[in-house]
Every structure is written in structure tokens, then in C-alpha cells.
XYZ file of C-alpha atoms in Angstrom:
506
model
C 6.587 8.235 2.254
C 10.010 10.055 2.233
C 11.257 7.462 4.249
C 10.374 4.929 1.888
C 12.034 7.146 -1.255
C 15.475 7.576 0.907
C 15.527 4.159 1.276
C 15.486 2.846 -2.068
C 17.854 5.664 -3.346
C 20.981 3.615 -3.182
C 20.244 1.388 -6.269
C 23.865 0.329 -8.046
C 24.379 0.955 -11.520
C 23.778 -2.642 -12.510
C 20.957 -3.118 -10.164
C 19.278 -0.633 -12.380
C 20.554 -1.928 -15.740
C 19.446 -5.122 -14.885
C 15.749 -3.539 -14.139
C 16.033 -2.321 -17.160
C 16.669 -4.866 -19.486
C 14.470 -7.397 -17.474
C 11.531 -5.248 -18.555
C 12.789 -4.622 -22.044
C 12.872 -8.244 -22.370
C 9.160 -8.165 -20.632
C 7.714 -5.895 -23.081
C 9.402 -8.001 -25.950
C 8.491 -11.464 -24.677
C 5.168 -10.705 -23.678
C 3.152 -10.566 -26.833
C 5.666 -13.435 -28.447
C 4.282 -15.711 -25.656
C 0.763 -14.754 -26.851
C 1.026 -15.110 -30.194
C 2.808 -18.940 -29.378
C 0.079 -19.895 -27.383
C -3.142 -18.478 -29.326
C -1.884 -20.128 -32.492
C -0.720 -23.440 -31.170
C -3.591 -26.194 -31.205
C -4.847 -27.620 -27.984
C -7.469 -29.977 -28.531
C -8.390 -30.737 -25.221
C -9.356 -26.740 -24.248
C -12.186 -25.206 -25.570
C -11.842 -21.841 -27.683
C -12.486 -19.862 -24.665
C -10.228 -21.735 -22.447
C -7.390 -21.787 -25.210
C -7.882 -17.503 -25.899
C -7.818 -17.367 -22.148
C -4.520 -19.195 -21.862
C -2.702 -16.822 -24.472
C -4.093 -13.954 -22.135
C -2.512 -15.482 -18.854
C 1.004 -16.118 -20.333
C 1.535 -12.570 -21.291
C 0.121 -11.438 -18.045
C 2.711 -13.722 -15.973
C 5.272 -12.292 -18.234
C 4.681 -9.050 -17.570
C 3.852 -9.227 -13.891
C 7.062 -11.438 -13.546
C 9.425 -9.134 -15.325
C 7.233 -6.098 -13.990
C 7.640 -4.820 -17.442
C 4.262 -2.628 -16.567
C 3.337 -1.972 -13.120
C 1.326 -4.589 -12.208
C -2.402 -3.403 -11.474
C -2.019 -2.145 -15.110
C -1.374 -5.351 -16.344
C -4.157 -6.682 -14.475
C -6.067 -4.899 -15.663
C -5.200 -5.129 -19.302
C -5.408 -9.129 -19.176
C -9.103 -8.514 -18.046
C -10.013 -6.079 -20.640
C -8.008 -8.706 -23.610
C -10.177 -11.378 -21.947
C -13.253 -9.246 -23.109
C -12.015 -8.227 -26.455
C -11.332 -12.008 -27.323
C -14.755 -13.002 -26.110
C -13.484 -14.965 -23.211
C -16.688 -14.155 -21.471
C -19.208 -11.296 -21.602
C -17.738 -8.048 -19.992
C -20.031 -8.143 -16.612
C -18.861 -11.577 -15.779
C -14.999 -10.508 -16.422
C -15.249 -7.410 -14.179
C -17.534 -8.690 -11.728
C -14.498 -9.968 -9.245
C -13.529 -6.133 -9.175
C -17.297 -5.435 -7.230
C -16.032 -8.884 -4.832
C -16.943 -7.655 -0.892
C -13.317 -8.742 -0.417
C -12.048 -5.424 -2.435
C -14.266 -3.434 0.496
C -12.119 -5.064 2.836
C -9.068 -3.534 0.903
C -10.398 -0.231 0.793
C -11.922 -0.212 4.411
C -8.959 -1.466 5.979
C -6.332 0.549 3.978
C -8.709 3.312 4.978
C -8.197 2.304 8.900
C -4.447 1.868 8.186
C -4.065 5.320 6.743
C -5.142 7.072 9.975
C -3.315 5.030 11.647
C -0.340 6.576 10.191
C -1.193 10.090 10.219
C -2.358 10.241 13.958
C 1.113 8.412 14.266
C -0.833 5.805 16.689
C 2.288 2.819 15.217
C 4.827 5.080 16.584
C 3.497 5.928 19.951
C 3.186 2.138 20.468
C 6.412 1.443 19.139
C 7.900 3.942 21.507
C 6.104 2.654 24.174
C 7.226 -0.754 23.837
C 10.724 -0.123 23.498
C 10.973 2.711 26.483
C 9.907 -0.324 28.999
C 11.972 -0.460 32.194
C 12.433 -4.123 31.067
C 14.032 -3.732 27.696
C 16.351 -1.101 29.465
C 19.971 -0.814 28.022
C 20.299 -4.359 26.789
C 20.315 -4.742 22.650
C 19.474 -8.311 22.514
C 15.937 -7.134 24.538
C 15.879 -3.893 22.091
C 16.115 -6.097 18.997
C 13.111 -9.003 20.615
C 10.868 -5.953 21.382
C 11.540 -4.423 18.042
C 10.727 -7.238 15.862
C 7.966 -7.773 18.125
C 6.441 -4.357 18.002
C 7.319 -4.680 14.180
C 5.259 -7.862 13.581
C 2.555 -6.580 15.495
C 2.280 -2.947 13.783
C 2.224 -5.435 10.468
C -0.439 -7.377 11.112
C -3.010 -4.724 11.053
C -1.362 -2.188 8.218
C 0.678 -2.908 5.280
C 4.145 -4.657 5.490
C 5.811 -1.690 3.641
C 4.473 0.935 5.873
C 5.768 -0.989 8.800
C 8.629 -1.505 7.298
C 9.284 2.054 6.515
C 8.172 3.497 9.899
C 10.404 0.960 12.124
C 13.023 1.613 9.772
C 13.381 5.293 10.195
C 12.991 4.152 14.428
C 15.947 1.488 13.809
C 18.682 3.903 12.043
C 17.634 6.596 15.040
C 18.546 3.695 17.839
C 22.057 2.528 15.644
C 22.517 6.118 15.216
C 22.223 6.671 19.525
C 24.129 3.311 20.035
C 27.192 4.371 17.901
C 27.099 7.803 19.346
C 27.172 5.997 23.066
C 30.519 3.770 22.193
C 32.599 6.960 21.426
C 31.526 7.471 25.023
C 31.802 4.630 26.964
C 34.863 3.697 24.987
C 33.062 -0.002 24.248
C 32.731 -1.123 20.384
C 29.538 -2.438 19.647
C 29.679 -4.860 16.708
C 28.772 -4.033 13.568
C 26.675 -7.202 12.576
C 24.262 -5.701 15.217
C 23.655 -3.364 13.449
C 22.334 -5.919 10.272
C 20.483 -7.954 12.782
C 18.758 -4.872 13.739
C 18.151 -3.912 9.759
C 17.329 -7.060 8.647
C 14.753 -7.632 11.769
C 12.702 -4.576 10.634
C 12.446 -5.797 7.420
C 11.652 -9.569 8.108
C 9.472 -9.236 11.216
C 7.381 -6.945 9.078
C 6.785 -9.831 6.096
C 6.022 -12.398 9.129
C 3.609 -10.075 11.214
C 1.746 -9.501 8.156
C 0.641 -13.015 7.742
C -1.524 -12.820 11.423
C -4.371 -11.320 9.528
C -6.545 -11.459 6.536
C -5.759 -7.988 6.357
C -1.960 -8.363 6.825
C -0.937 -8.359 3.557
C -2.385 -8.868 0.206
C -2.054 -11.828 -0.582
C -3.952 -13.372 2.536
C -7.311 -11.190 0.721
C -5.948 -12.782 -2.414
C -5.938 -16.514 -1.264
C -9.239 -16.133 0.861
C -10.845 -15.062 -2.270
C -9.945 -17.680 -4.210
C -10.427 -20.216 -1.585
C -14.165 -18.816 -1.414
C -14.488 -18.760 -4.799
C -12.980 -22.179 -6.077
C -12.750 -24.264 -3.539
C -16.769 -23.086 -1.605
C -15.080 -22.483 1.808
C -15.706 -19.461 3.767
C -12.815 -18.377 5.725
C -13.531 -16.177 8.584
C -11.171 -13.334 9.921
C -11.010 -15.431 13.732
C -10.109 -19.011 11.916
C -7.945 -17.236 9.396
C -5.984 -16.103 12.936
C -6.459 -19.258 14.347
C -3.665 -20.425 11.680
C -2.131 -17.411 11.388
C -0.928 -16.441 14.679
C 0.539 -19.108 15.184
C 2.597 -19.053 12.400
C 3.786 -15.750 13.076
C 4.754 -16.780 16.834
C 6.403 -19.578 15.599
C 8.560 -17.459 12.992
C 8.952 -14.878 14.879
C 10.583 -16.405 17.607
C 13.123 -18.640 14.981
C 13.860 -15.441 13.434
C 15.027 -13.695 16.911
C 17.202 -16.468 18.017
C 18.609 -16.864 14.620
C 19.469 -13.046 14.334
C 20.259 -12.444 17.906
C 22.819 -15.836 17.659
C 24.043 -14.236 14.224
C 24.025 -10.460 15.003
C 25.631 -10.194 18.384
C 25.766 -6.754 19.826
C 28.970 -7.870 21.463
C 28.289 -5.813 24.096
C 25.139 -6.660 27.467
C 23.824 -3.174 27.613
C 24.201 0.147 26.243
C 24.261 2.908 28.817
C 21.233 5.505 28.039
C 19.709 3.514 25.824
C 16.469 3.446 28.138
C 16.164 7.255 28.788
C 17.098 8.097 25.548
C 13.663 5.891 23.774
C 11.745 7.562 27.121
C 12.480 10.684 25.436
C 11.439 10.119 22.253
C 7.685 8.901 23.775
C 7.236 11.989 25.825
C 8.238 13.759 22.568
C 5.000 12.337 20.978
C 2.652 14.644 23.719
C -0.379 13.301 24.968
C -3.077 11.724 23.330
C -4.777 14.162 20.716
C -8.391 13.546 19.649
C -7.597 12.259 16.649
C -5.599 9.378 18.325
C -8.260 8.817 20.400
C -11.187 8.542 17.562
C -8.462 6.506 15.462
C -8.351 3.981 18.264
C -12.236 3.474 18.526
C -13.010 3.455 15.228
C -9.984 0.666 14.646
C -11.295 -1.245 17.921
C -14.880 -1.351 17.092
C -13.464 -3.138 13.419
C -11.185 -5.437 15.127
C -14.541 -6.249 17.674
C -16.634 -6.743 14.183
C -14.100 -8.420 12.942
C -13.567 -11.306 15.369
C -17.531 -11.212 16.963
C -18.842 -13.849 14.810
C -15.951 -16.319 15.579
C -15.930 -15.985 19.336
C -19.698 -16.358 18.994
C -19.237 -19.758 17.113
C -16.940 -20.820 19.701
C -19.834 -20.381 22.203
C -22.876 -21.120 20.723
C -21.814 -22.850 17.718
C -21.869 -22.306 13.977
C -24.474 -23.507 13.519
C -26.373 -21.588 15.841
C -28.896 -19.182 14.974
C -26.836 -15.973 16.323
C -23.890 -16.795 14.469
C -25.745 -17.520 11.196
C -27.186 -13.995 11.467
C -23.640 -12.319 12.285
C -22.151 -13.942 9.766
C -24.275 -12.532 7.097
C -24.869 -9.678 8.377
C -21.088 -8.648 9.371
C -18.783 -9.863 6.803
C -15.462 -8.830 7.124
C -15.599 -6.423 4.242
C -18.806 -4.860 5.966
C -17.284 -4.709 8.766
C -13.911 -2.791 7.529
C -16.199 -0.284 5.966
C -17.805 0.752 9.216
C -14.893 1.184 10.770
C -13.762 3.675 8.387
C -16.719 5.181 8.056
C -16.174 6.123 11.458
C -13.365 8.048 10.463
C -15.040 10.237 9.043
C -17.422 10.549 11.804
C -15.466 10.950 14.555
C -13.499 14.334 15.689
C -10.006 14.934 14.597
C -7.595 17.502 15.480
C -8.867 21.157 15.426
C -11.979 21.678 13.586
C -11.149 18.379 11.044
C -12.292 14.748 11.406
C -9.921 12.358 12.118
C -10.067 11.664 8.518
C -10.599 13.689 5.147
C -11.556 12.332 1.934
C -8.560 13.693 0.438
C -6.334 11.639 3.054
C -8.507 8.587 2.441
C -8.132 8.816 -1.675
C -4.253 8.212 -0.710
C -4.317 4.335 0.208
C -3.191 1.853 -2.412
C -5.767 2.087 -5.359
C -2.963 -0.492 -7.268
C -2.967 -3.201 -4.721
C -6.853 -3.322 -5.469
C -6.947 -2.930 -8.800
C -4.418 -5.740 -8.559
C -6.217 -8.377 -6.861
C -9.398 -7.590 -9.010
C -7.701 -8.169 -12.670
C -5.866 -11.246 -11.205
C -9.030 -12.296 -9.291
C -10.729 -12.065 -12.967
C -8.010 -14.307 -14.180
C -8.231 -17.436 -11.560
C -12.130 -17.347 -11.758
C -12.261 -17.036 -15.449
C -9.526 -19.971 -15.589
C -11.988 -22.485 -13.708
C -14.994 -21.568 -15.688
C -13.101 -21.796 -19.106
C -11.805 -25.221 -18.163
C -8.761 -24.005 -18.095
C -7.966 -24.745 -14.305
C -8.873 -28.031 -14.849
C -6.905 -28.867 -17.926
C -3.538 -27.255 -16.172
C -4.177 -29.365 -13.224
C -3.965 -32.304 -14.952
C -1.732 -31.704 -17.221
C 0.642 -30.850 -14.018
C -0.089 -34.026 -12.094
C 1.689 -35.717 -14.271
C 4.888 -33.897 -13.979
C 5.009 -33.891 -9.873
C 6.328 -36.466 -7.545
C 3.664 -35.274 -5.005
C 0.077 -35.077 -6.106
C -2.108 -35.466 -2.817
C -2.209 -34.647 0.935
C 1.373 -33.913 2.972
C 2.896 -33.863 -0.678
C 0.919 -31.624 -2.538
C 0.728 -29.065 0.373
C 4.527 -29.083 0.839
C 4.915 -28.776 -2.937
C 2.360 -25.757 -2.949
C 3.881 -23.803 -0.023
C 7.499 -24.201 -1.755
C 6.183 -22.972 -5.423
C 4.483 -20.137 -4.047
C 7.535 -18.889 -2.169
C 10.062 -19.376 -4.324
C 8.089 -17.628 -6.991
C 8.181 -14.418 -4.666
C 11.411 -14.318 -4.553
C 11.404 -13.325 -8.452
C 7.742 -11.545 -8.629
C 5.643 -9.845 -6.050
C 3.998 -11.297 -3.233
C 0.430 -10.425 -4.635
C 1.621 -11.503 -8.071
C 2.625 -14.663 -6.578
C -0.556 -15.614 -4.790
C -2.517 -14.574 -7.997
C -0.214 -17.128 -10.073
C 0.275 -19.722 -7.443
C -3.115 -20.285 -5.611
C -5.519 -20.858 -8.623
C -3.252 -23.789 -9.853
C -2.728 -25.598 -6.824
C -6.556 -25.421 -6.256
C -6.611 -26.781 -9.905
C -4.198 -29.725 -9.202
C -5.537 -30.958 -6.032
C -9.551 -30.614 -8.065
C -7.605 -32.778 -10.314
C -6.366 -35.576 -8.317
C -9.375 -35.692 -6.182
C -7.027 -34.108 -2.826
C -9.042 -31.365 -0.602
C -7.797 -28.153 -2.244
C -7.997 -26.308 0.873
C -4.309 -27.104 2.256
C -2.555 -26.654 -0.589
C -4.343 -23.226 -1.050
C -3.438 -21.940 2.286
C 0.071 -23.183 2.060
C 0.546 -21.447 -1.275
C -1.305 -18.261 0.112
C 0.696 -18.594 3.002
C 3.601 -18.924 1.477
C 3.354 -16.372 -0.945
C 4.166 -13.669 1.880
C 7.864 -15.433 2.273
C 10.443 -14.554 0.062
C 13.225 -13.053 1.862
C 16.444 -13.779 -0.023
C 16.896 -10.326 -2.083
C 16.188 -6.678 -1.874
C 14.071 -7.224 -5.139
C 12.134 -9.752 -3.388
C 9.776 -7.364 -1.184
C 9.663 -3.515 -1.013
C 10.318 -4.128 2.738
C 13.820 -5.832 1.834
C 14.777 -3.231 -0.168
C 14.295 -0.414 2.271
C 16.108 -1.914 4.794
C 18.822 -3.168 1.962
C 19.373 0.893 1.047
C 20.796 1.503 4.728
C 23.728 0.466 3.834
C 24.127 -2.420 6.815
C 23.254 -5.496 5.092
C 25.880 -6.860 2.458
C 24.474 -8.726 -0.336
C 24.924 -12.246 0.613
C 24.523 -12.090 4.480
C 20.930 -11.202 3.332
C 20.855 -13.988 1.006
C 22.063 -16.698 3.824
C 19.928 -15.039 6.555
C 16.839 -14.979 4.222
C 17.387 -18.576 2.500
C 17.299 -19.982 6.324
C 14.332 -17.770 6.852
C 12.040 -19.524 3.945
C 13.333 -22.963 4.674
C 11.744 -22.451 8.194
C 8.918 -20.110 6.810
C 8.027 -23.842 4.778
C 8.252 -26.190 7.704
C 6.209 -23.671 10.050
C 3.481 -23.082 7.498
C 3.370 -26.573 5.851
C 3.231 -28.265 10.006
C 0.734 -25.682 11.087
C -1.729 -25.597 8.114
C -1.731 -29.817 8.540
C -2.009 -29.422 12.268
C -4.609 -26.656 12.479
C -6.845 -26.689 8.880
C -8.651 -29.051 10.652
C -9.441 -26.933 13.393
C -11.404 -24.689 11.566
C -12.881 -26.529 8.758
C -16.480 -25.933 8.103
């Protein structure tokens, strides 16, 4: 985590002040946008559904101007939602006991090891030391972002982020060190290309998976919840990968066109990445469990949808996996086997104490916001936003609604969190298609979707701002780089989630 602390160290003076007085005026606003709401009169929302709506607008206060850190305002909005008899304790907390928080834990769980055996940098490494990358920086940068978007998909954006960061400043810091000596400039903007890759790639790769990122578990909770459609891990991919590709590959030709090394190759290049993978050893044992228990998760993971594909859904096979491997099951086997399986020495190739270190706040998160989105459609509350909403937008069914939803939800990231966003975002769109009679489930995978963009700022994602505090990407080249990356993060998302939702609809 140093890497991550380094990075963020080079907040200005009024970055800060404005932090400051953003969550001052959080703190402050907050409880007046309670107070408004629980005393106004709303005739057409039931006392629960009105008490419930004085909740959420301090909570999306607070989470906006991050006044508190956000689990703990989570998890204040569900305990005000007992206190003002919203609904009975049990049913408020119940979303915190969902199976989709066991996929949180068991796959942070997975992801953890995956860091300490250091099995993301020995494949990084090995990607980049290929005798096809070579010398040449524009193949260095594709196989970086690559590697990067891969790495993401299976453990959290910011730990990419910070990993291929620390990777990136060590190949600048080579590259530079080689013009002295060949006497051949290399072009600074490379050097931002390569920066601002690490970053984005990381944000993209993370939206291949359920487990990506957190707002994919967000959206497929709600989506399960509200709209009554199960969402497997294999037809969550089968959208998902494709969008990444499709990203992915705009995003290197953009930054490669943008970013020019100026030079073809850079002489040692090669043999100097070679080095750092023979650095790494041989495989140790706890490498080696880490592997099998990840691989038998990934196989759990995607068994009942190749199943489906060959015997069918409804088939009796696949009925039986599917209940009897959820994804959340299926997550905590696999790190169960961590603790199973032989580490280095005398140790297994994880402790508890290691495992107590994953994100506890990320879960806590989508539980009290969870709480929120369910409570919201049993209070009538959903419904009564919806409507009142369809009023106010030009678009209010199919193409419209879904392009509407997938721009909403990423434009709010840009000012709030990603998982903040998907917990604001998702319950209303699946409220305003319910209340113009459109299928919900577009809009709430655009908006889910779409909550992972968000690439304008360094206050937009923790993986923007560690690659903002190296000190290679000025201000406004990330603004115009990221604004063309969500303009083209809508058009991929809203085109495949038309094309493919079909696909894989129940």
C-alpha cells in the first residue's frame, strides 16, 4: 500500500482546501436537506416512503461531498431508517447477509493472495519481457494496458492501478536513463500516455467481471433484487468482455496517436524487463497453491454457464449447478482453499490475519446502500421517483432511456465514487423504466456499466489520482484524454448492452 500513499502525496494546497470545504459544506447541508424533506408534505408517499426519502437525501449528500467516509454513511442511513420506523430492523439489515457480500469477501480474499504471492507481477513481467514487445514503446504501452486490464478484471482497480504504476515509473525511469545514452530524446507525452494507460486500462479491465469492480456486485444485486433477473458470472462476461475489448483497443490507438514515443525502439528495453522476471525466482509454493485455489473459482465460476450453453438452462444439470454453485458459494471455496493449501515455509498460503486486511468498507458499502434501493421499492418510494422523473426526460423507454441511464450514471462518477454512483444511479433507472412500462434490465446494466467510467479528474477514481501524483499528466490533458474516454465508454456500453442483453436474457 506504500505505493498507493506515495502516490497521492502530491495534493496542491487548493486541492486540499477545496476537500475541505466540500465536506464542511457536506456535514452542514446534510441534515438541512433532511429536515426540508421530512417536514415538507408529499401526499402521494406514504409515511414510510416520505421518512425514507429524508434518509436518502442526506445520505447522497454525504456520500457526494464524502463529508464521512462512505461505508459509514451507509451505514448510518440504514440504522436512521430503523430509528424512524422505516421498516423493522431485520428487514433493513437483511441486504448486509445478501450471498452477493460472500462474493465480496471471497473474492477480495482470492485477490489478497494474489498480491502477496506477487502472482500480478510475475505475469506482468512476463508479458512485457516477450521477444515480441522487444524495444518498441508503442508495443510496451499495448502490452501494458493489456496486462493492466487483465490483472483488473479479477482484483480491484486500485490495486492494479497501484502495482502497474510502481512497474510504469520503473520502465520511464529505464527509458530516460537509455536517451542520455543513445543520445535520442524520447518525448515526453510518452511518458503521460504511459501514466494515463495504467490508470485507465485498470477502470476498463475491471468491468470484464462481476468481480471487477464494485459496482458490477452493486448493479447485479439490484438487478436480482428489483428487476427478478438472475445474472450469472458467464453472461455477465458475455457483455462484459466485450466491452472491455472494445475500450481497450479505442483507448490504445487514442493514446498511442496522442502520446507518441517519438522514437521506434528503445535499445535494452527487452533485456532490461527479462531481468526484472528472473528477479522474481521460480515459482514458490505459495504461488503455486494461489493459482489453484484462484483456478478452481474461476472453473466454479463459469461451470454453470458453459453447461447451459450445452445442455441448456433449462436442463436438469444446470438447474442443480446453479443452485448449488452460486457465485458467492463459489468465491468462498476458493478462498477457503487458501487456507488449506501450503504456503511458503511452514505457513498456508494464507493467514487469517492477511485475510482480515481486504476492504471491510467496500462491503459495508454496498450493504447500507443495498438497504437503501430495496427499502426505496418496498416503501413506494422507487415508484413515486420514477414517475415523478418521467416527466422531466425527453427519453423515457428503450434506446432512450438506456442511453440516458448509461450517461447519468457516469457523469455522476465523475463527482462521487464509482460504488456511490451505482448505489444512486441503478435503483432509479430501474424505478423509471417500472414506471413507463420499459424492461428495466438495459437501463440497469447501462447505468451499472457506466458507473465504472468517469475518467476526467484525479478526484474521479483512486486509480486517477495515483497516476495524477507522478507528476506526468497536466491537469487538462487528463481532462481532454478522459472526456474522449467516457464519450466512447457511452457508445461502447449503450451499443453492446442493446446488441448483446438479448443474448443472455432468461
Amino acid at each position: 500500500m506504500a505505493s498507493i500513499d506515495h502516490a497521492l502525496e502530491p495534493k496542491t494546497e487548493s486541492e486540499a482546501r477545496f476537500d475541505r470545504v466540500r465536506r464542511r459544506l457536506g456535514l452542514a447541508l446534510a441534515p438541512i436537506a433532511f429536515t426540508l424533506i421530512y417536514l415538507a408534505e408529499f401526499a402521494a408517499l406514504k409515511p414510510e416512503a416520505h421518512r425514507l426519502a429524508a434518509v436518502m437525501a442526506a445520505v447522497i449528500t454525504l456520500w457526494i461531498t464524502e463529508a464521512l467516509p462512505l461505508p459509514a454513511t451507509a451505514l448510518i442511513g440504514a440504522a436512521a431508517c430503523v430509528v424512524l420506523q422505516v421498516a423493522p430492523a431485520k428487514d433493513v439489515f437483511a441486504p448486509f447477509a445478501d450471498p452477493l457480500i460472500f462474493l465480496f469477501i471471497g473474492s477480495f480474499i482470492l485477490a489478497r493472495a494474489i498480491f502477496l504471492h506477487e502472482l500480478d507481477r510475475r505475469l506482468a513481467f512476463s508479458a512485457l519481457s516477450m521477444s515480441w514487445v522487444d524495444a518498441r514503446p508503442s508495443r510496451i504501452l499495448f502490452v501494458f494496458g493489456a496486462v493492466t486490464a487483465f490483472i483488473s478484471a479479477w482484483i480491484s482497480n486500485t490495486a492494479t492501478t497501484a502495482m502497474m504504476f510502481a512497474i510504469g515509473m520503473a520502465i520511464l525511469a529505464f527509458f530516460f536513463r537509455a536517451e542520455q545514452i543513445a543520445g535520442r530524446k524520447i518525448d515526453r507525452r510518452y511518458a503521460t500516455g504511459l501514466m494515463l494507460m495504467t490508470s485507465f486500462a485498470a477502470s476498463i479491465g475491471g468491468l470484464a467481471t462481476p468481480i471487477g469492480t464494485p459496482p458490477n456486485v452493486i448493479g447485479l444485486g439490484f438487478i436480482r433484487q428489483l428487476v427478478g433477473v438472475e445474472l450469472s458470472f458467464f453472461k455477465w462476461m458475455a457483455i462484459g468482455v466485450p466491452v472491455v475489448v472494445l475500450l481497450f483497443l479505442f483507448l490504445f490507438a487514442y493514446l498511442n496517436f496522442f502520446c507518441p514515443a517519438g522514437v521506434g525502439e528503445i535499445k535494452g528495453s527487452g533485456d532490461a524487463l527479462r531481468r526484472e522476471r528472473e528477479s522474481l525466482g521460480v515459482w514458490t509454493r505459495g504461488q503455486r497453491s494461489t493459482l489453484i485455489a484462484f483456478s478452481v473459482t474461476i472453473l466454479l465460476w463459469i461451470m454453470p454457464g458453459i453447461v447451459a450453453l450445452v445442455v441448456g438452462e433449462k436442463s436438469a444439470l444446470y438447474q442443480q449447478l446453479n443452485r448449488s454453485l452460486p457465485e458467492g458459494v463459489a468465491a468462498i471455496i476458493g478462498a477457503a482453499l487458501l487456507f488449506l493449501l501450503p504456503g511458503n515455509g511452514e505457513k498456508r498460503a494464507i493467514s487469517w490475519d492477511e485475510a482480515m486486511r481486504i476492504d471491510w468498507g467496500v462491503i459495508l458499502l454496498y450493504g447500507g446502500g443495498f438497504a437503501l434501493g430495496v427499502l426505496s421499492f418496498q416503501t413506494g418510494l422507487a415508484e413515486a421517483v420514477g414517475k415523478g422523473l418521467t416527466s422531466l426526460l425527453p427519453w423515457t423507454s428503450g434506446l432512450g432511456l438506456l442511453v440516458a441511464s448509461t450517461l447519468v450514471a457516469t457523469i455522476v462518477s465523475e463527482t462521487t465514487s464509482n460504488t456511490a454512483s451505482a448505489n444512486m444511479v441503478v435503483p432509479v433507472v430501474i424505478a423509471i423504466a417500472r414506471a413507463t412500462g420499459a424492461d428495466p434490465l438495459e437501463p440497469a446494466l447501462g447505468a451499472t456499466f457506466g458507473a465504472s467510467l468517469g475518467f476526467m479528474l484525479p478526484v474521479s477514481t483512486p486509480c486517477n489520482a495515483i497516476v495524477y501524483g507522478s507528476g506526468y499528466i497536466p491537469l487538462m490533458r487528463m481532462v481532454r484524454y478522459g472526456i474522449l474516454l467516457d464519450i466512447a465508454g457511452v457508445v461502447v456500453i449503450v451499443t453492446m448492452v442493446r446488441l448483446l442483453t438479448p443474448l443472455i436474457r432468461p
